[in-house]
PDB file of C-alpha atoms in Angstrom:
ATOM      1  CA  UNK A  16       8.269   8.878  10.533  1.00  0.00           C
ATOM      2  CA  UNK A  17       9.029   6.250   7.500  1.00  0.00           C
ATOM      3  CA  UNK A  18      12.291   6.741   6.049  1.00  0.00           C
ATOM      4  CA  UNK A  19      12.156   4.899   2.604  1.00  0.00           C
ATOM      5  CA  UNK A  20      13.527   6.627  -0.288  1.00  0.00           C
ATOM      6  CA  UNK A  21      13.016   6.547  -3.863  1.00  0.00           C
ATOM      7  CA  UNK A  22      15.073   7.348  -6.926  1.00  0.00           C
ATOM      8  CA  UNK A  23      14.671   8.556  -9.536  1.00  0.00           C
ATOM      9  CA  UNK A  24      11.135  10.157  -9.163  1.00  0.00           C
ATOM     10  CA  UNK A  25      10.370  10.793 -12.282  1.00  0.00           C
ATOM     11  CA  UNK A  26      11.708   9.117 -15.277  1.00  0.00           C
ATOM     12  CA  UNK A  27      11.295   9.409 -18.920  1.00  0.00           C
ATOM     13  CA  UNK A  28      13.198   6.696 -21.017  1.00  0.00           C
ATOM     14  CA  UNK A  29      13.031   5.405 -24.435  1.00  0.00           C
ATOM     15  CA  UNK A  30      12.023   1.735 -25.458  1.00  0.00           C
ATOM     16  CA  UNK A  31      14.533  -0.723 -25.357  1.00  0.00           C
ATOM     17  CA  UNK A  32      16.768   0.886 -22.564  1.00  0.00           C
ATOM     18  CA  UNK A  33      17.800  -1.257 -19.176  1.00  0.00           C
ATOM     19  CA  UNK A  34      16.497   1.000 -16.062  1.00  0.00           C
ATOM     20  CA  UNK A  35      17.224   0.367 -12.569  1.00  0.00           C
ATOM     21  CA  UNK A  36      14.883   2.338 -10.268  1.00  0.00           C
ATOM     22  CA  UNK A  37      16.205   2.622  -6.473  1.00  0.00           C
ATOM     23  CA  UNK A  38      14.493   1.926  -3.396  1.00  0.00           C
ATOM     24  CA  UNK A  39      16.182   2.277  -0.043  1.00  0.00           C
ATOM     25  CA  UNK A  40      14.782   2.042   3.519  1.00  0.00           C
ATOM     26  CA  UNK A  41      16.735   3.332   7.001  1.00  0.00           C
ATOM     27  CA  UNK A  42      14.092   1.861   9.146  1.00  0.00           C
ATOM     28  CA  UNK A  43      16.074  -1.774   9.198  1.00  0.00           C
ATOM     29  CA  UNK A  44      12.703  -3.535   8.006  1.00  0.00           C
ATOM     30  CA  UNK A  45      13.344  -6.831   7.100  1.00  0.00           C
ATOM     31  CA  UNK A  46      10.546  -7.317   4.309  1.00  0.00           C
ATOM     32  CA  UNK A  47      10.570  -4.988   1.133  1.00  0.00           C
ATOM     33  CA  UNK A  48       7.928  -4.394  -1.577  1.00  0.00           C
ATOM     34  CA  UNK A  49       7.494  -3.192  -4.833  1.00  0.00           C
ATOM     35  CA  UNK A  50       3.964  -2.611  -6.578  1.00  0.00           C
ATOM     36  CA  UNK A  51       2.800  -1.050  -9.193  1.00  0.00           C
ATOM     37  CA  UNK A  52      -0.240   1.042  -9.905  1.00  0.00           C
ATOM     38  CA  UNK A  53      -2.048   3.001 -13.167  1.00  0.00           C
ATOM     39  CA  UNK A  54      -3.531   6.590 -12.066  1.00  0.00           C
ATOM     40  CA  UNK A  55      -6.637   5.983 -10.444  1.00  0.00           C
ATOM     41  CA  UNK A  56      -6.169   2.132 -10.028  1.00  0.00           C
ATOM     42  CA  UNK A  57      -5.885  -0.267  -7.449  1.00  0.00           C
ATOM     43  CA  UNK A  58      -1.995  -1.364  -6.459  1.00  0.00           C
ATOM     44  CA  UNK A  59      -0.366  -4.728  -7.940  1.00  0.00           C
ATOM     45  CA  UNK A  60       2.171  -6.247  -6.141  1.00  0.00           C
ATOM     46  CA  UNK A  61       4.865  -7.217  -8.428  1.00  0.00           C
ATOM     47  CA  UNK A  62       8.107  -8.603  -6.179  1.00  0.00           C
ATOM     48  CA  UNK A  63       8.635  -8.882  -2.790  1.00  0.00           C
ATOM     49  CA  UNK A  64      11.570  -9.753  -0.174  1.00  0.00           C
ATOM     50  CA  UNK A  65      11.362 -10.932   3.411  1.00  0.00           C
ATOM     51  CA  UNK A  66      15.103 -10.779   3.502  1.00  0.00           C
ATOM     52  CA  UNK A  67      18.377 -10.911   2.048  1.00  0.00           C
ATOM     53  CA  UNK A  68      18.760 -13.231  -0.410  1.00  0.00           C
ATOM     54  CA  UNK A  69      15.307 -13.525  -0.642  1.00  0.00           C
ATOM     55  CA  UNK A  70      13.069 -12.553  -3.055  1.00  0.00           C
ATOM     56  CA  UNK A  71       9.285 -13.651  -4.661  1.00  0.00           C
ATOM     57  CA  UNK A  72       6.793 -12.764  -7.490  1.00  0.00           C
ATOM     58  CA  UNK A  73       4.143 -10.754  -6.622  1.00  0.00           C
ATOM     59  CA  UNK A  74       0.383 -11.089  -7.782  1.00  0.00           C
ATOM     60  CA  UNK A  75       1.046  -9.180 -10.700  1.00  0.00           C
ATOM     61  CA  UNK A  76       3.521 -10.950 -13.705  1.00  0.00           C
ATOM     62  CA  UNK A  77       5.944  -8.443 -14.283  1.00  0.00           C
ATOM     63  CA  UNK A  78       9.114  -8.762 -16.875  1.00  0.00           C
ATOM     64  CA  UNK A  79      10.918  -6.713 -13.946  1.00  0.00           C
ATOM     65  CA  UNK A  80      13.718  -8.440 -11.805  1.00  0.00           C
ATOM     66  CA  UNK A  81      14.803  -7.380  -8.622  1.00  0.00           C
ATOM     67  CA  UNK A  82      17.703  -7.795  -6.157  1.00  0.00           C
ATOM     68  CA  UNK A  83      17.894  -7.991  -2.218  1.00  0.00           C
ATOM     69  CA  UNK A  84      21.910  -8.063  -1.185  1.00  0.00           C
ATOM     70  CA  UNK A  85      21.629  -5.986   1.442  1.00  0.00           C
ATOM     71  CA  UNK A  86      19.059  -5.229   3.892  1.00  0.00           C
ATOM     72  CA  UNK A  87      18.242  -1.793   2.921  1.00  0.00           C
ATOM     73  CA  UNK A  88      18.457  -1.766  -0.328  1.00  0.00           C
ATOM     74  CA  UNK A  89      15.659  -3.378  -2.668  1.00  0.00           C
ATOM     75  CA  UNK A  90      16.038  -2.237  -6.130  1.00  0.00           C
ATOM     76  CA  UNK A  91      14.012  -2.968  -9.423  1.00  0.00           C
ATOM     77  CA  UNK A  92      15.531  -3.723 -13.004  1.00  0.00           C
ATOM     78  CA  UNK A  93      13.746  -3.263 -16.620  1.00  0.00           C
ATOM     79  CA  UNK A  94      16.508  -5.222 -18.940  1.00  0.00           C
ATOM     80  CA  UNK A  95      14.505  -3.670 -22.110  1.00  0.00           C
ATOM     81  CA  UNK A  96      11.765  -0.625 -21.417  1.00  0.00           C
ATOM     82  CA  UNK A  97       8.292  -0.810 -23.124  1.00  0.00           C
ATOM     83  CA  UNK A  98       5.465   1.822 -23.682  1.00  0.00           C
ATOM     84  CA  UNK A  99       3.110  -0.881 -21.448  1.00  0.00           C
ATOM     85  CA  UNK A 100       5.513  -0.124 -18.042  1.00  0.00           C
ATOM     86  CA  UNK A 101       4.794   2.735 -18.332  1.00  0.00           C
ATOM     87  CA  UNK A 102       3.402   3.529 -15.372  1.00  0.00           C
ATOM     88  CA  UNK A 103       3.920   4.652 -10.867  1.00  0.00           C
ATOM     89  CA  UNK A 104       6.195   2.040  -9.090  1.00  0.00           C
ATOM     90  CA  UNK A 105       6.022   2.445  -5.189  1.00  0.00           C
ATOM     91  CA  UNK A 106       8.241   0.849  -3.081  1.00  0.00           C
ATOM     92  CA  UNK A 107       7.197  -0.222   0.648  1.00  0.00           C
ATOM     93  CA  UNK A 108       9.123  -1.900   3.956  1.00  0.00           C
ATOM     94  CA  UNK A 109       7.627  -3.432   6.475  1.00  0.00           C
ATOM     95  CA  UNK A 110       8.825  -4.687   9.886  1.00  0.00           C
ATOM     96  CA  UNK A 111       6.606  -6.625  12.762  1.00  0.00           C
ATOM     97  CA  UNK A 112       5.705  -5.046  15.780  1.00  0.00           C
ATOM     98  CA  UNK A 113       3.265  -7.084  17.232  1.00  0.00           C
ATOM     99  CA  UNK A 114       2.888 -10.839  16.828  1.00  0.00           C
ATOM    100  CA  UNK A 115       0.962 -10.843  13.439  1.00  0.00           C
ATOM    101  CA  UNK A 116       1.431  -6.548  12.626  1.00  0.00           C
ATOM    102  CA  UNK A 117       2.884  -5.945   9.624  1.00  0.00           C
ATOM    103  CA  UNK A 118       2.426  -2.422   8.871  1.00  0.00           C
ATOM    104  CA  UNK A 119       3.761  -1.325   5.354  1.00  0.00           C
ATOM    105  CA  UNK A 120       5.545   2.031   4.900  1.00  0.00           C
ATOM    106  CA  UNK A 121       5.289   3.588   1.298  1.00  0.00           C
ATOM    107  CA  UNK A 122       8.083   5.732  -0.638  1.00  0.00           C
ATOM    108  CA  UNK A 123       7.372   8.555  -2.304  1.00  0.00           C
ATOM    109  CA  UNK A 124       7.269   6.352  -5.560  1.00  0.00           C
ATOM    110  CA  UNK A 125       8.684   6.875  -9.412  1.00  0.00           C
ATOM    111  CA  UNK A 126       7.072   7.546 -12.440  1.00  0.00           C
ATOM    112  CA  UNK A 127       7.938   5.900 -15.484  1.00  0.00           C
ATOM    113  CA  UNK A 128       6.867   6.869 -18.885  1.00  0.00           C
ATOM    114  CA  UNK A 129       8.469   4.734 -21.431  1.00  0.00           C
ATOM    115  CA  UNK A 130       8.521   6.636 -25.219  1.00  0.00           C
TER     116      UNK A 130
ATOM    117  CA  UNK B  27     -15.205 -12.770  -4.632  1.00  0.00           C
ATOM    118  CA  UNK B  28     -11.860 -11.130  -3.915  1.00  0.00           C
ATOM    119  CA  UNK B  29     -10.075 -11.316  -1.033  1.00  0.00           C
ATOM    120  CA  UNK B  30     -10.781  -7.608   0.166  1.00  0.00           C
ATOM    121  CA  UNK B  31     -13.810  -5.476  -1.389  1.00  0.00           C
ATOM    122  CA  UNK B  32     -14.807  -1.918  -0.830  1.00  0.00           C
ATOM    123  CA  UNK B  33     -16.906   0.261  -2.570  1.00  0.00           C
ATOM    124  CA  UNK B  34     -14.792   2.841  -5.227  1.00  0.00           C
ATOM    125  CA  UNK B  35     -17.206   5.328  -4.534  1.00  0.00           C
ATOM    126  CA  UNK B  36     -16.940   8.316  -4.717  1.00  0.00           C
ATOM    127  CA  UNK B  37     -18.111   8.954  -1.067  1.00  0.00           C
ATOM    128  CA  UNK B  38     -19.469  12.902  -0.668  1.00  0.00           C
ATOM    129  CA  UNK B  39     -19.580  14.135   2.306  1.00  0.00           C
ATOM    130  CA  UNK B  40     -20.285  17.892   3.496  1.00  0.00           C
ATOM    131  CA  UNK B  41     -17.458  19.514   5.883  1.00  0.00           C
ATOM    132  CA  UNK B  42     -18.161  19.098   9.477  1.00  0.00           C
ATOM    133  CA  UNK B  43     -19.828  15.340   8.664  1.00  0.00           C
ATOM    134  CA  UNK B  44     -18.752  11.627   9.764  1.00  0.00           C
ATOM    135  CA  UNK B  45     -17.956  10.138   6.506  1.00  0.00           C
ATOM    136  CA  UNK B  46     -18.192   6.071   6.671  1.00  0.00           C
ATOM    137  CA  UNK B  47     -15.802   3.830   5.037  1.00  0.00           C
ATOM    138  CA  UNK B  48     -16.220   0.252   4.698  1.00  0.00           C
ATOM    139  CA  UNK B  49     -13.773  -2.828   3.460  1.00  0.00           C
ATOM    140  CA  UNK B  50     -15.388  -6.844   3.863  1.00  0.00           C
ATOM    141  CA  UNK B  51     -12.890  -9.558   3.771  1.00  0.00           C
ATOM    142  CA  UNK B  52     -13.190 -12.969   2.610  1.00  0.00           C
ATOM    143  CA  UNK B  53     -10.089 -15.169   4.855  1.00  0.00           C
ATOM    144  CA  UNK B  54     -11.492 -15.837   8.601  1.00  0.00           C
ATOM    145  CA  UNK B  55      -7.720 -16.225   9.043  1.00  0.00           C
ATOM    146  CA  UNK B  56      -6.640 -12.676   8.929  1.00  0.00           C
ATOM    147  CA  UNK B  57      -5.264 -10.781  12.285  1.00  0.00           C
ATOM    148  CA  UNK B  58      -3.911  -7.899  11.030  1.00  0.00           C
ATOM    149  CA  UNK B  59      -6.004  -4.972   9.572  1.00  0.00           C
ATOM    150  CA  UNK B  60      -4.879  -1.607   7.924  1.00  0.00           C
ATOM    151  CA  UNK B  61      -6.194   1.910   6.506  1.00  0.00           C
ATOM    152  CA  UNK B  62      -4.371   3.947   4.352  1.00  0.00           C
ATOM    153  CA  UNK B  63      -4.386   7.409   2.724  1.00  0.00           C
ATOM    154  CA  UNK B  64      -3.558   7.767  -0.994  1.00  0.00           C
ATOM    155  CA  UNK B  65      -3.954  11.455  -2.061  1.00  0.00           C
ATOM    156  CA  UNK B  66      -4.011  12.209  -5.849  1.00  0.00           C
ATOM    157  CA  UNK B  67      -0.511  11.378  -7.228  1.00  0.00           C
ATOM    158  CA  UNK B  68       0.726  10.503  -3.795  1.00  0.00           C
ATOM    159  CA  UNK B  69       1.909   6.990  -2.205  1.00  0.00           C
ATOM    160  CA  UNK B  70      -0.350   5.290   0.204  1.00  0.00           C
ATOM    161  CA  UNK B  71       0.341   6.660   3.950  1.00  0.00           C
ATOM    162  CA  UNK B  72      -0.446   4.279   6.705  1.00  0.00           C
ATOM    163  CA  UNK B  73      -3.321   6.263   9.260  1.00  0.00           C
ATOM    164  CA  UNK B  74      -4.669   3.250  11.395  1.00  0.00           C
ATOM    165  CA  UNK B  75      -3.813  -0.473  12.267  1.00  0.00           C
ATOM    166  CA  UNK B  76      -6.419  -2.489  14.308  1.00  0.00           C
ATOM    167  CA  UNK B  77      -6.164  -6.102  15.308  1.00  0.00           C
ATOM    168  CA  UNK B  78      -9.021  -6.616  18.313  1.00  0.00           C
ATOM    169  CA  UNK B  79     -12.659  -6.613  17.570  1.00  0.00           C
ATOM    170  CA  UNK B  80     -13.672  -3.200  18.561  1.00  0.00           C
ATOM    171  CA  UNK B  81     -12.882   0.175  18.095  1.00  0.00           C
ATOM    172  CA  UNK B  82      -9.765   2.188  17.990  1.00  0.00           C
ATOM    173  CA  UNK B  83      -9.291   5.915  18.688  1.00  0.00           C
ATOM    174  CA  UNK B  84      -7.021   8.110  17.091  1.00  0.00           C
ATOM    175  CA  UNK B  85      -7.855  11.677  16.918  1.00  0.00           C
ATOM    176  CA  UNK B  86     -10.807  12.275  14.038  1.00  0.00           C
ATOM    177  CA  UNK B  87     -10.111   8.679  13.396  1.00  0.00           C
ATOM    178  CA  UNK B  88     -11.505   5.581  14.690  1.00  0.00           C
ATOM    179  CA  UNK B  89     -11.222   2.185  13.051  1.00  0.00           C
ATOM    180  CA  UNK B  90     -13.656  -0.843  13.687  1.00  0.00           C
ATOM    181  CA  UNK B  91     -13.479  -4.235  13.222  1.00  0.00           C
ATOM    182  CA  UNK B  92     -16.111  -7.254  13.432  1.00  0.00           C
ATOM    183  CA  UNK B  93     -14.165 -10.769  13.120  1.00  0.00           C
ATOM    184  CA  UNK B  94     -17.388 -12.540  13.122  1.00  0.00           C
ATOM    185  CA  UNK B  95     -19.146 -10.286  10.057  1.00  0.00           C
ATOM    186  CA  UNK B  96     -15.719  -9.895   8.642  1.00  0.00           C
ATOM    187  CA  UNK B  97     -15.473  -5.932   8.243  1.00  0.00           C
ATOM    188  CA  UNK B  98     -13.529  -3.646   8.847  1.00  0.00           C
ATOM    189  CA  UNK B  99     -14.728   0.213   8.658  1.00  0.00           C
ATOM    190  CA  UNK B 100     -12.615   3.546   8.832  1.00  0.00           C
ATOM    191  CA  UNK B 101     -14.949   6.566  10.740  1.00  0.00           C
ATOM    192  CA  UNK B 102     -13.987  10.184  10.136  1.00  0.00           C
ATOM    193  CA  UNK B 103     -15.270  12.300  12.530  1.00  0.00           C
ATOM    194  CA  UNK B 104     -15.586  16.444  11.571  1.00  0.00           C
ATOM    195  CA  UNK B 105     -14.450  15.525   8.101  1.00  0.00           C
ATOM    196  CA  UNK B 106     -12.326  18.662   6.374  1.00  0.00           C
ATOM    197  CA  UNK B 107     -11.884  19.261   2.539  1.00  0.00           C
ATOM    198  CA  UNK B 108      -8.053  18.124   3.230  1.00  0.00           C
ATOM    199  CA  UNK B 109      -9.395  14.580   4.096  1.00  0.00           C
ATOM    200  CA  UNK B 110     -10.311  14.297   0.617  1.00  0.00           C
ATOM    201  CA  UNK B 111      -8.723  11.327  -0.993  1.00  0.00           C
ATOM    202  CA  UNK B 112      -8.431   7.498  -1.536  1.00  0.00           C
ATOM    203  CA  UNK B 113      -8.710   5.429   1.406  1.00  0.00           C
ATOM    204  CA  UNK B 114      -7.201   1.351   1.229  1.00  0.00           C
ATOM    205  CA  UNK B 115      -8.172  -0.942   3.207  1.00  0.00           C
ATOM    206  CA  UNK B 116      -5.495  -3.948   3.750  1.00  0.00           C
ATOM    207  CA  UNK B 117      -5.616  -7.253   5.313  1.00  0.00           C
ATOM    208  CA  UNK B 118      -2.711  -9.487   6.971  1.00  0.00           C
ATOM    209  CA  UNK B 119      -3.125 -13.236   8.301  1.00  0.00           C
ATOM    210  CA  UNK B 120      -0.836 -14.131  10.699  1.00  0.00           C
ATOM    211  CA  UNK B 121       2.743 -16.072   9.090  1.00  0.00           C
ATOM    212  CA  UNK B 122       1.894 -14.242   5.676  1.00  0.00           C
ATOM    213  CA  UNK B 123       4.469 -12.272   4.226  1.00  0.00           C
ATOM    214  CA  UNK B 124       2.298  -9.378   2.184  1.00  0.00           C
ATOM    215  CA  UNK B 125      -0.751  -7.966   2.905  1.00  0.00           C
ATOM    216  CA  UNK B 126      -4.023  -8.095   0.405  1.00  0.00           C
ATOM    217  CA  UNK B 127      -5.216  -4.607  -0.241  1.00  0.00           C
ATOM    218  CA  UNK B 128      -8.363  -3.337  -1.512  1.00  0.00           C
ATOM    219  CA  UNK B 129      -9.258  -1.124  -4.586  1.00  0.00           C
ATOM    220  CA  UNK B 130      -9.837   1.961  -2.269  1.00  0.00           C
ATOM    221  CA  UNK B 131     -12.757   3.976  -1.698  1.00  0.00           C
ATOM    222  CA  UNK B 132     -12.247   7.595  -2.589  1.00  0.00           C
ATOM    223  CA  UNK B 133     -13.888  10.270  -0.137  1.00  0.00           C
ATOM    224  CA  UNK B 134     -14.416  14.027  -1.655  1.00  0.00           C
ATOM    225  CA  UNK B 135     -15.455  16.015   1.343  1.00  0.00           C
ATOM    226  CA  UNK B 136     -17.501  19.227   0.426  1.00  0.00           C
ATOM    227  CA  UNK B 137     -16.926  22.508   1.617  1.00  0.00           C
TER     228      UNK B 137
END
């Protein structure tokens, strides 16, 4: 079973504010993801991290930063909150297992509704 | 043409039926294929991986894939009401660091 955890899970925050949302992963995967996706929509891929020190824009432009210092622990920074992030952020990890596998494990996810 | 297409649906189904899912990719170059389950509200849970042309077994579930047509499908054998939900279908190529998903199909299985 995936052990990824997400915090908070639900979050309701005014605009302007600086949020960090958590993401943290026991499994020892070396990549990390973070995407987001609208109720009903398909998922964007917004950052991602195939290691410490290491992280890359997504598909999806995002004013969101994130951080990868250690190797669990991937999390995901709004300096100033707006009504348009408003929206689920899921966090995934991934680590091979076969030559070419790279099967994605999901957290629970957070939802952000920015006031 | 994006890089992984499936049908939104919705796919309806009575109890007891196979339902058939389908995802086409466009890069000859991928190895690695994936099916998840997103549930209403819920994060994406990973149910199959295949990465030979053929089929794969597990349980209700078997996943098939055609390198030369480029498809991958998701079969759900004795579908239940509980298997109602949006299914993604994601691609890998080999040295790539993320995986492409689709835009999901979503199943509604009738009782």
């Amino acid at each position: 079973e995936a052990d990824i955890y997400q915090t908070p899970r639900y979050l309701v925050i005014g605009t302007g504010k600086k949020i960090t949302l958590e993401c943290s992963q026991t499994m020892g995967h070396d990549k990390m993801y973070w995407y987001q996706q609208d109720p009903g929509m398909e998922l964007h891929l917004i950052h991602y991290s195939y290691g410490v020190n290491s992280t890359e824009k997504g598909d999806l432009s995002s004013e969101s930063t994130v951080s990868r210092i250690r190797t669990e622990h991937f999390p995901l920074t709004l300096e100033s909150a707006r009504p348009s992030h408003t929206s689920q952020y899921l966090c995934a990890s991934s680590g091979k297992r076969l030559a070419g596998a790279d099967e994605q494990y999901f957290g629970p996810g957070t939802r952000l509704t920015v006031t | 043409q994006k890089e992984v297409e499936q049908n939104s649906g919705p796919l309806s189904v009575p109890e007891g039926a196979i339902a058939s899912l389908n995802c086409t990719y466009s890069d000859r170059g991928s190895q690695s294929f994936f099916w998840y389950r997103q549930y209403s509200g819920k994060s994406p849970e990973l149910i199959m991986s295949i990465y030979s042309n053929g089929d794969k077994e597990d349980g209700r579930f078997t996943a098939q894939l055609n390198k030369a047509s480029q498809y991958v499908s998701l079969l759900i054998r004795d579908s239940q009401p509980s298997d109602s939900a949006t299914y993604l279908c994601a691609v890998n190529r080999l040295g790539y660091q993320k995986v492409t998903f689709g835009t999901g199909t979503k199943l509604q299985v009738i009782p």
